[in-house]
Short mmCIF file of C-alpha atoms in Angstrom, two decimals:
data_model
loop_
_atom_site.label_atom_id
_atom_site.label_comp_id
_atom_site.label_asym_id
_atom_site.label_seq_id
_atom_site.Cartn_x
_atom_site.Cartn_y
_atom_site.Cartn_z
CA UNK K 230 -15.44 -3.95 10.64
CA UNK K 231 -16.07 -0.78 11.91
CA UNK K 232 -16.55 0.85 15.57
CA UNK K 233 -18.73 4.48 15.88
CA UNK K 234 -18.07 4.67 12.18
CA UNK K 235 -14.87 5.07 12.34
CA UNK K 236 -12.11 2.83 10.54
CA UNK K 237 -10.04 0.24 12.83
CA UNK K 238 -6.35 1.10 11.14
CA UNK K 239 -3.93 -1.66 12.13
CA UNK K 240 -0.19 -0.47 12.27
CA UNK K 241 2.44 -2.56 12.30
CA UNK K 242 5.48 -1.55 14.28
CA UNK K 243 8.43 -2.68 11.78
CA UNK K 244 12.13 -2.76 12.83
CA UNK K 245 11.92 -2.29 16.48
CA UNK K 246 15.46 -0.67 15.98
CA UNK K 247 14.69 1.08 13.04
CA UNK K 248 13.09 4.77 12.56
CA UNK K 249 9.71 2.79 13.23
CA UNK K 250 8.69 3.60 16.60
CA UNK K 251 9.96 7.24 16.49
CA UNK K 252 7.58 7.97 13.28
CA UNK K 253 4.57 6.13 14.93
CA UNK K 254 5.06 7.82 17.96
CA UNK K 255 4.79 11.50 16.20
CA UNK K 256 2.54 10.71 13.86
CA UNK K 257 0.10 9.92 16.26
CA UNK K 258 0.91 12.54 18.88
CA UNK K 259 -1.30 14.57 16.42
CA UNK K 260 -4.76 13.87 17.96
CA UNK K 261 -6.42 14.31 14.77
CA UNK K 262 -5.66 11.24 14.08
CA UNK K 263 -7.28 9.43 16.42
CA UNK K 264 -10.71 11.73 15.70
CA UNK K 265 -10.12 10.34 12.37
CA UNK K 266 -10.00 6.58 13.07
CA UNK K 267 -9.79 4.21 15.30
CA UNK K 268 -5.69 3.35 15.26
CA UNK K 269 -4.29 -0.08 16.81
CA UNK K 270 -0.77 -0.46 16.81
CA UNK K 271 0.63 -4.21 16.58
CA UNK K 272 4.00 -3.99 19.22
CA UNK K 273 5.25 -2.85 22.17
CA UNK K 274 3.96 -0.30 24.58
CA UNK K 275 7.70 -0.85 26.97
CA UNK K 276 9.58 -0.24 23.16
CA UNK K 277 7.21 2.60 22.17
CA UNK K 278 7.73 4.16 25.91
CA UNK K 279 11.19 3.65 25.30
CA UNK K 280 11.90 5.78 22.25
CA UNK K 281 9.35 8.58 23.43
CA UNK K 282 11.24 9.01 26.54
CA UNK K 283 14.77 8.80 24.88
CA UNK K 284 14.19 11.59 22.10
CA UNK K 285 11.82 13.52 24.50
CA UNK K 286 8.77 13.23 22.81
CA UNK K 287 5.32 14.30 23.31
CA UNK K 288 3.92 12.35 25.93
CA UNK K 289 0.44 10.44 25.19
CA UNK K 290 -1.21 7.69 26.48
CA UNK K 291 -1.30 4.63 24.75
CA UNK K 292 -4.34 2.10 25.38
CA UNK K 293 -3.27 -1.59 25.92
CA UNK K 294 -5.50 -4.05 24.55
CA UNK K 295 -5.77 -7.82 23.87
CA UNK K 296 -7.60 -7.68 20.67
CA UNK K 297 -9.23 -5.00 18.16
CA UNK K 298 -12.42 -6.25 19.81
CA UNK K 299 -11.77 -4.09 22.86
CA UNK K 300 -10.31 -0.96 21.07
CA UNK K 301 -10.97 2.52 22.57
CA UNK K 302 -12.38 4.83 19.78
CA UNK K 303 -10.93 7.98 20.85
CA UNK K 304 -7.35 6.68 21.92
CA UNK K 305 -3.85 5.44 20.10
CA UNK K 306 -4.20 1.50 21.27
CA UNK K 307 -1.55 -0.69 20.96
CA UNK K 308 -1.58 -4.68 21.20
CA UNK K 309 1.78 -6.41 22.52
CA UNK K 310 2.95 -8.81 20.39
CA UNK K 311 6.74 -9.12 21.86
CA UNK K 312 7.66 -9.97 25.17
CA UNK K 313 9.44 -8.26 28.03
CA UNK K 314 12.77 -9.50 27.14
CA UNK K 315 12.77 -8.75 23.45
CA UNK K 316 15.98 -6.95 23.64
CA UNK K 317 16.64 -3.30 21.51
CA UNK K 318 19.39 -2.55 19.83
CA UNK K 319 18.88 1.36 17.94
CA UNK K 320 20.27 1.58 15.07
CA UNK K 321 21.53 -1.81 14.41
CA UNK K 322 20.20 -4.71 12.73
CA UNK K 323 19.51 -7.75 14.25
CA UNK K 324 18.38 -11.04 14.38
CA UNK K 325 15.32 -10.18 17.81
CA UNK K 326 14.73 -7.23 15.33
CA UNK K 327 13.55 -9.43 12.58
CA UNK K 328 11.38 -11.31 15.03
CA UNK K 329 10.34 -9.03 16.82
CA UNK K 330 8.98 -7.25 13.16
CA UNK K 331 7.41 -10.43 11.72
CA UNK K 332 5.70 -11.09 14.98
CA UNK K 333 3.87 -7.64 14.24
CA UNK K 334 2.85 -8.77 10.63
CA UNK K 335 2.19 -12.29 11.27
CA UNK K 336 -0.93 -11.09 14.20
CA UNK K 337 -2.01 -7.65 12.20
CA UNK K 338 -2.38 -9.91 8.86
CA UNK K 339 -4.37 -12.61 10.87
CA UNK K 340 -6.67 -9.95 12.39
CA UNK K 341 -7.02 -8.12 9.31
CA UNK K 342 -8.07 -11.37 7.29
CA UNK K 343 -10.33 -11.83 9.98
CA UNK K 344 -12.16 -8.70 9.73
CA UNK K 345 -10.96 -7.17 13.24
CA UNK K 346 -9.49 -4.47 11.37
CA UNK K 347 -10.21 -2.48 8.51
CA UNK K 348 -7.00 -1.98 6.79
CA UNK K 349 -3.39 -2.32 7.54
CA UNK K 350 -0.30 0.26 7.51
CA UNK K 351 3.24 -1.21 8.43
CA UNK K 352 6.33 0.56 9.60
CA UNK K 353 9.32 -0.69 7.19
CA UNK K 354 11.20 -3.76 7.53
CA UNK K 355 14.88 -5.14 8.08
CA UNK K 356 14.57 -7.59 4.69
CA UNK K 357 17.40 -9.53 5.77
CA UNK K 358 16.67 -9.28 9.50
CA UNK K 359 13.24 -10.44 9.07
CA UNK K 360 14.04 -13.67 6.36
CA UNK K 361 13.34 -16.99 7.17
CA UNK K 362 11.24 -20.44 7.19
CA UNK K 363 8.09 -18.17 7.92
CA UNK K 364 9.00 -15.22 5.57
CA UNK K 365 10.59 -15.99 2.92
CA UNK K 366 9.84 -13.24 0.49
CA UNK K 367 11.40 -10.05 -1.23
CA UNK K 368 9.44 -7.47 0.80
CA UNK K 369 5.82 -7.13 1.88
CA UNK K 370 4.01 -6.60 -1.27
CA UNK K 371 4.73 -10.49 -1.89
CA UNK K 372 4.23 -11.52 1.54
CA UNK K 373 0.58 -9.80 1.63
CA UNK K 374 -0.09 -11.36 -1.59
CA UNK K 375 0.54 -15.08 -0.01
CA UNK K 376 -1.25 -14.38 3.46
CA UNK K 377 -4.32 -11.90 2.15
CA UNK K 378 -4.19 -12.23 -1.62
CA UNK K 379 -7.00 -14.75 -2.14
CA UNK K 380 -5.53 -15.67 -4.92
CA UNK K 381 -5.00 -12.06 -6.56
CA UNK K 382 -2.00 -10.88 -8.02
CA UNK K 383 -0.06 -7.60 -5.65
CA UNK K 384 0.83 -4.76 -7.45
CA UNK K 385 2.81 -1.56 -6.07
CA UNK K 386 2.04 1.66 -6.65
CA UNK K 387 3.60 4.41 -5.31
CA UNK K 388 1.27 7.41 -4.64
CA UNK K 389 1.58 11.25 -3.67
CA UNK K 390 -0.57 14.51 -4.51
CA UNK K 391 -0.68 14.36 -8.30
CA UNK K 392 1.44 11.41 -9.19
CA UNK K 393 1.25 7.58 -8.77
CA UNK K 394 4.22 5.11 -9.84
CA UNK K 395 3.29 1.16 -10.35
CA UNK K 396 5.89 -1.30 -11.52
CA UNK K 397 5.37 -4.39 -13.75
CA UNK K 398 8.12 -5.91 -11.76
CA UNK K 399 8.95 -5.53 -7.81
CA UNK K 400 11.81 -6.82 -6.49
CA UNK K 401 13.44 -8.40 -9.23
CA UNK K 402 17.26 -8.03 -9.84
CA UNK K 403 17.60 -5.71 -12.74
CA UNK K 404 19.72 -8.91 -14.81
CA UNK K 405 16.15 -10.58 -15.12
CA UNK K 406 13.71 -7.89 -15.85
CA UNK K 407 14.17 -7.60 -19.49
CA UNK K 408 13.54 -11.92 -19.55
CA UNK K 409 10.36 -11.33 -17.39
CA UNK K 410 8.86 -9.17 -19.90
CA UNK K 411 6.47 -10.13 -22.04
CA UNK K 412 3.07 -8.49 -23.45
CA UNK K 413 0.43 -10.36 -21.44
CA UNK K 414 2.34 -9.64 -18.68
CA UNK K 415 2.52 -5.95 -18.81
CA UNK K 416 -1.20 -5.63 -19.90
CA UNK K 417 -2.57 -7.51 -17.26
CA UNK K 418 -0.42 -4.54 -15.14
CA UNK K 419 -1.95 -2.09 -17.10
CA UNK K 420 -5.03 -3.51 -16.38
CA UNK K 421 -4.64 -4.02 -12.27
CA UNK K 422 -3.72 -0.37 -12.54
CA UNK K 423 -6.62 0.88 -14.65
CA UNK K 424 -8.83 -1.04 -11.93
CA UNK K 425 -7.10 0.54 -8.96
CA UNK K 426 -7.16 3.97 -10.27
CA UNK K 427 -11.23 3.47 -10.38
CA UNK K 428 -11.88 1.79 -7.56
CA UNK K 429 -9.02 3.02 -5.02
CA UNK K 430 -8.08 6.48 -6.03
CA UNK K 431 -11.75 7.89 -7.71
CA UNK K 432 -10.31 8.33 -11.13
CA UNK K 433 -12.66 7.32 -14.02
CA UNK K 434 -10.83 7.01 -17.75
CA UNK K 435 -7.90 7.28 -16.49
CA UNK K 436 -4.91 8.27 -18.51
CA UNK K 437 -2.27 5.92 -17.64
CA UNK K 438 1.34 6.70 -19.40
CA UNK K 439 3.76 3.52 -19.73
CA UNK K 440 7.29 3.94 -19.80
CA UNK K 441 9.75 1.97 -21.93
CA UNK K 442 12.73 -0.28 -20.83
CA UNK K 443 15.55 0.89 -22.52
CA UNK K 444 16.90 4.41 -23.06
CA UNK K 445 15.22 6.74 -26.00
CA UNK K 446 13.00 3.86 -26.28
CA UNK K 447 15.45 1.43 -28.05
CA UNK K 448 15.61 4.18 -30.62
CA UNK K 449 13.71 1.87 -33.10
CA UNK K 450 15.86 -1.16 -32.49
CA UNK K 451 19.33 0.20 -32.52
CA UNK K 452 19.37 -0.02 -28.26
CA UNK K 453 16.85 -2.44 -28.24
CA UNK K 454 13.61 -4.66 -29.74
CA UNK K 455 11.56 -4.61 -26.23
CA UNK K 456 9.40 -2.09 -26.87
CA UNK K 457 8.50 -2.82 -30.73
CA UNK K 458 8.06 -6.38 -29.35
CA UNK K 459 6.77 -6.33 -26.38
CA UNK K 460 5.45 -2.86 -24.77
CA UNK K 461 3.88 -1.69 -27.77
CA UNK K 462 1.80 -4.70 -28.50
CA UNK K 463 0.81 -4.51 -24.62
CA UNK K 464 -0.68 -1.10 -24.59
CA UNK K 465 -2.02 -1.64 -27.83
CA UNK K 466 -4.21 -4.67 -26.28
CA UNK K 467 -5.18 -2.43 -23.37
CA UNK K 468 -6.81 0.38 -25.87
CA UNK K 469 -8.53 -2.64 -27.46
CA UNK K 470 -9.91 -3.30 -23.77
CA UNK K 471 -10.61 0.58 -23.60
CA UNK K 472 -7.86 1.68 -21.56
CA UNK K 473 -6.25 5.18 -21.88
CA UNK K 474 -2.53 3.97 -22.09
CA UNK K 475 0.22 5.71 -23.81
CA UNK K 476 3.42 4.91 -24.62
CA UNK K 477 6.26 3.50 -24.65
CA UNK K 478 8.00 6.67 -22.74
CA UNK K 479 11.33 7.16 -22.41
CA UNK K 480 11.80 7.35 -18.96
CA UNK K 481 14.14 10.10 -18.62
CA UNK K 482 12.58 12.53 -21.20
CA UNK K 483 9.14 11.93 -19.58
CA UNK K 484 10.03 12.77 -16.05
CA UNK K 485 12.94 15.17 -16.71
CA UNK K 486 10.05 17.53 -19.51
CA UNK K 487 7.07 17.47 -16.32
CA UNK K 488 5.11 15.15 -18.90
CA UNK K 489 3.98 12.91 -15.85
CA UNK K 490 1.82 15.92 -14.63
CA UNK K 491 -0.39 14.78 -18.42
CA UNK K 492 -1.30 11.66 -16.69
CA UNK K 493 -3.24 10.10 -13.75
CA UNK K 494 -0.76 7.01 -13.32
CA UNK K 495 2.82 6.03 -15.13
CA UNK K 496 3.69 2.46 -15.33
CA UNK K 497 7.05 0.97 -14.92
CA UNK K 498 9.38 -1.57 -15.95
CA UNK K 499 10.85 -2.03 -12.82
CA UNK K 500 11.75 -0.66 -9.08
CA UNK K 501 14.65 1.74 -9.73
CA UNK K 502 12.97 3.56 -12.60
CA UNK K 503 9.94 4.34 -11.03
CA UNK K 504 10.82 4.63 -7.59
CA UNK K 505 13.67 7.14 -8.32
CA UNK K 506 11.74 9.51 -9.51
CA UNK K 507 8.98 9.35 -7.58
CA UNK K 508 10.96 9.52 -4.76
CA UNK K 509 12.72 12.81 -5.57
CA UNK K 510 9.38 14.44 -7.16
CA UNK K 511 6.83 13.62 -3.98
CA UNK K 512 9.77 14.06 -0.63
CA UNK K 513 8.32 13.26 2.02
CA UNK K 514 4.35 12.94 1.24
CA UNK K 515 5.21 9.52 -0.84
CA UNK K 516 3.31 6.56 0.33
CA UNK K 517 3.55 2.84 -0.81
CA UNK K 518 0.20 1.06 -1.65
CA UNK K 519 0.03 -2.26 -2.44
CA UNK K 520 -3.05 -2.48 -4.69
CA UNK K 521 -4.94 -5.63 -6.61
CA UNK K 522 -5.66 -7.24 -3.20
CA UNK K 523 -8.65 -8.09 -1.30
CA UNK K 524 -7.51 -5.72 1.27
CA UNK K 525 -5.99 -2.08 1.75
CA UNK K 526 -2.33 -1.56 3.11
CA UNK K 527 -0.22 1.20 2.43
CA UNK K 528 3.15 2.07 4.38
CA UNK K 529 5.61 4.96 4.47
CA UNK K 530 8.14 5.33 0.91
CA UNK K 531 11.00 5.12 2.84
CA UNK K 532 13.50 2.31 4.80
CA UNK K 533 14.68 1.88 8.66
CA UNK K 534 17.43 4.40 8.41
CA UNK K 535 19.93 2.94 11.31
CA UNK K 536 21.94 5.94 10.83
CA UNK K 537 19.72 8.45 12.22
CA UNK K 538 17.78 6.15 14.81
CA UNK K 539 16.77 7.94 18.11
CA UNK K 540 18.05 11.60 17.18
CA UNK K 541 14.67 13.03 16.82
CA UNK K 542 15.51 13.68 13.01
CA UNK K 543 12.87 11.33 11.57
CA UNK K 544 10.38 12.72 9.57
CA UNK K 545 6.48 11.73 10.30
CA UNK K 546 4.70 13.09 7.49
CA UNK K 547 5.09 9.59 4.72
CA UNK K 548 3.67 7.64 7.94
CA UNK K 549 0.56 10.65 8.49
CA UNK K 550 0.29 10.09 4.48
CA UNK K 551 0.01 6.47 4.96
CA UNK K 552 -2.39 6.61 7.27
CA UNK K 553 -4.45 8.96 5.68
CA UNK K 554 -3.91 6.50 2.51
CA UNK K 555 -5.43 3.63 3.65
CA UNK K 556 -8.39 5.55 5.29
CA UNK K 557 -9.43 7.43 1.43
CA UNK K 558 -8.50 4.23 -0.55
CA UNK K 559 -10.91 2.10 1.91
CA UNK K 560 -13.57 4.58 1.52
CA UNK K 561 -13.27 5.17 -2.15
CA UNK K 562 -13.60 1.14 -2.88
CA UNK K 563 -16.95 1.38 -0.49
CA UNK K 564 -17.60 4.42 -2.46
CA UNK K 565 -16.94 2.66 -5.98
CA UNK K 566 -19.38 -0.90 -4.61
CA UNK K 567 -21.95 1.24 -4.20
CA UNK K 568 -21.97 3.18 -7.05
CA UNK K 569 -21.93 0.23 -9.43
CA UNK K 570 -24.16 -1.81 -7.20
CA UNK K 571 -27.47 -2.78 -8.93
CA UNK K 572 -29.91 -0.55 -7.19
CA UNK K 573 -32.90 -2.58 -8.63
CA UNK K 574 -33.70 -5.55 -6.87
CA UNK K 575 -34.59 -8.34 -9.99
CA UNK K 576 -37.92 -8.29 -9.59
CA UNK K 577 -39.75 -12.16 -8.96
CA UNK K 578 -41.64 -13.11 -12.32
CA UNK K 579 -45.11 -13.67 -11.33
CA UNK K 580 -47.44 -15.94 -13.18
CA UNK K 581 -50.62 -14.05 -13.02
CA UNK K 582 -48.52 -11.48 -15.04
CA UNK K 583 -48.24 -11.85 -18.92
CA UNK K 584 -44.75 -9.92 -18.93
CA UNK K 585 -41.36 -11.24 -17.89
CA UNK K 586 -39.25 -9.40 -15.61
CA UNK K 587 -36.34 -7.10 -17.05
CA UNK K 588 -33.53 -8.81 -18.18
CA UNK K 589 -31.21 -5.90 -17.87
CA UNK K 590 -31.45 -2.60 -16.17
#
């Protein structure tokens, strides 16, 4: 749903004593942002007042609304979604922080299933703080992939100028990765990321490098069989499907020689060895995209940070990214329907007419 053209961007607010509100707050003092879209934020206008008046921020107005519905175009509107006596603790994590976070995801999620927005960028998360009955997941990727998913398997990519990361496994501990593995699995990953490097980035034949599991490879068997076994057979299956994938990579040759710059998207085994390097490689431009999904949400690369809450030192520019993110990646997949839209309506075989209608286009 759209208002004046412009995209409805739902943000959630995250840990409420977290880095959150104090890379909202300057990311959106930049007022070409809100010429760009239309952005809602899902938390508290007392919190976000708060943290603008204890680090001395910029001072802008912030719209208070009841529902996207009644969003002002040209203004930074926020929705409450915690009350009055939600109490704040900076730089400490706690138990009305996890509430106070989940209540933020629980309403942007509904509204964003139900069309009210266009696509959803949250603030990060307390994982411990924020467990429980209703969220009982490793991070948000899974928990988007329950509420919005329609069924579709979540996959993360990580995503800066030049260079996007996706993982095979999330949040797995790195005892059960190698036991998760198996060929199907990893090229129906290199598949979801083929697809999202069409439809959600612009990139047609991709080149999409995938990186082994152990180091050198498993130099043919002598550190391990995974790759011989499992990898290779994978990325073979994906060239039979006519996917550019490469590989099996070992992962510290590959990023340490600049070879990533060869390719449009590198696929990893798991978390550490593709967000490591990412991480160092894109600073502070990194954004975190969960693709495969019905729906686009993308959020900052990096964590609460207790240790430097309400000191001014946070830096905005992964939340600008993120926002930015969602906006290109929601208007490269309208991009992407249209252009593979039939523009030929089928036309009605009539009976007066000795020739059938075309088949095929």
């Amino acid at each position: 749903m759209e208002q004046d053209n412009k995209i409805r961007v739902g943000i959630t607010h995250g840990d409420i004593n977290g880095i959150g509100y104090e890379v909202l707050l300057k990311a959106l003092s930049d007022t070409r942002i809100a010429e760009l879209c239309t952005p809602i934020v899902y938390g508290s206008a007392k919190m976000a007042n708060y943290y603008r008046r204890g680090m001395d921020l910029p001072e802008f107005k912030l719209f208070q609304i009841d529902s996207p519905d009644n969003a002002a175009s040209d203004e930074v509107n926020i929705i409450n979604v915690v009350g009055e006596d939600c109490k704040l603790d900076p730089g400490q994590p706690t138990e009305a922080g996890g509430k106070a976070a989940l209540a933020a995801l629980e309403r942007a999620t509904s509204d964003l299933r139900d069309g009210l927005i266009d696509v959803l960028v949250t603030a990060p998360i307390n994982k411990k703080t924020i467990h429980g009955e209703d969220f009982n997941f490793p991070g948000h990727t899974e928990y988007l992939q329950e509420r919005v998913g329609e069924g579709r398997q979540a996959m993360m990519i990580m995503c800066a100028e030049g260079l996007r990361v996706a993982l095979v496994t999330i949040h797995d501990p790195l005892s059960a990765v190698a036991a998760s593995l198996t060929p199907k699995g990893i090229t129906d990953k290199i598949m979801a990321f083929n697809r999202s490097l069409i439809e959600d980035f612009g990139i047609h034949s991709p080149r999409i490098a995938v990186l082994a599991l152990n180091p050198h490879a498993g130099d043919a068997g002598v550190i391990g069989n995974e790759e011989a076994d499992i990898i290779a057979p994978a990325i073979a299956e994906a060239n039979k499907r006519r996917v550019l994938a490469f590989g099996p990579y070992p992962a510290d040759g590959f990023f340490g020689s600049g070879a990533y710059r060869k390719f449009d998207g590198v696929l990893a085994m798991y978390h550490d060895q593709g967000l490591i390097p990412f991480k160092v490689l894109a600073g502070e431009t990194g954004v975190n995209y969960t693709a495969g999904l019905p729906y686009v949400r993308t959020s900052p690369d990096h964590g609460t940070a207790y240790d430097i809450v309400g000191q001014g030192k946070a830096d905005e520019q992964s939340m600008r990214e993120a926002i930015y993110t969602a906006i290109d990646i929601y208007r490269n997949r309208r991009r992407e329907a249209e252009a593979t839209a039939n523009p030929l309506r089928r036309q009605s075989y009539d009976k007066g007419n000795d020739k059938l209608p075309p088949e095929k286009f």
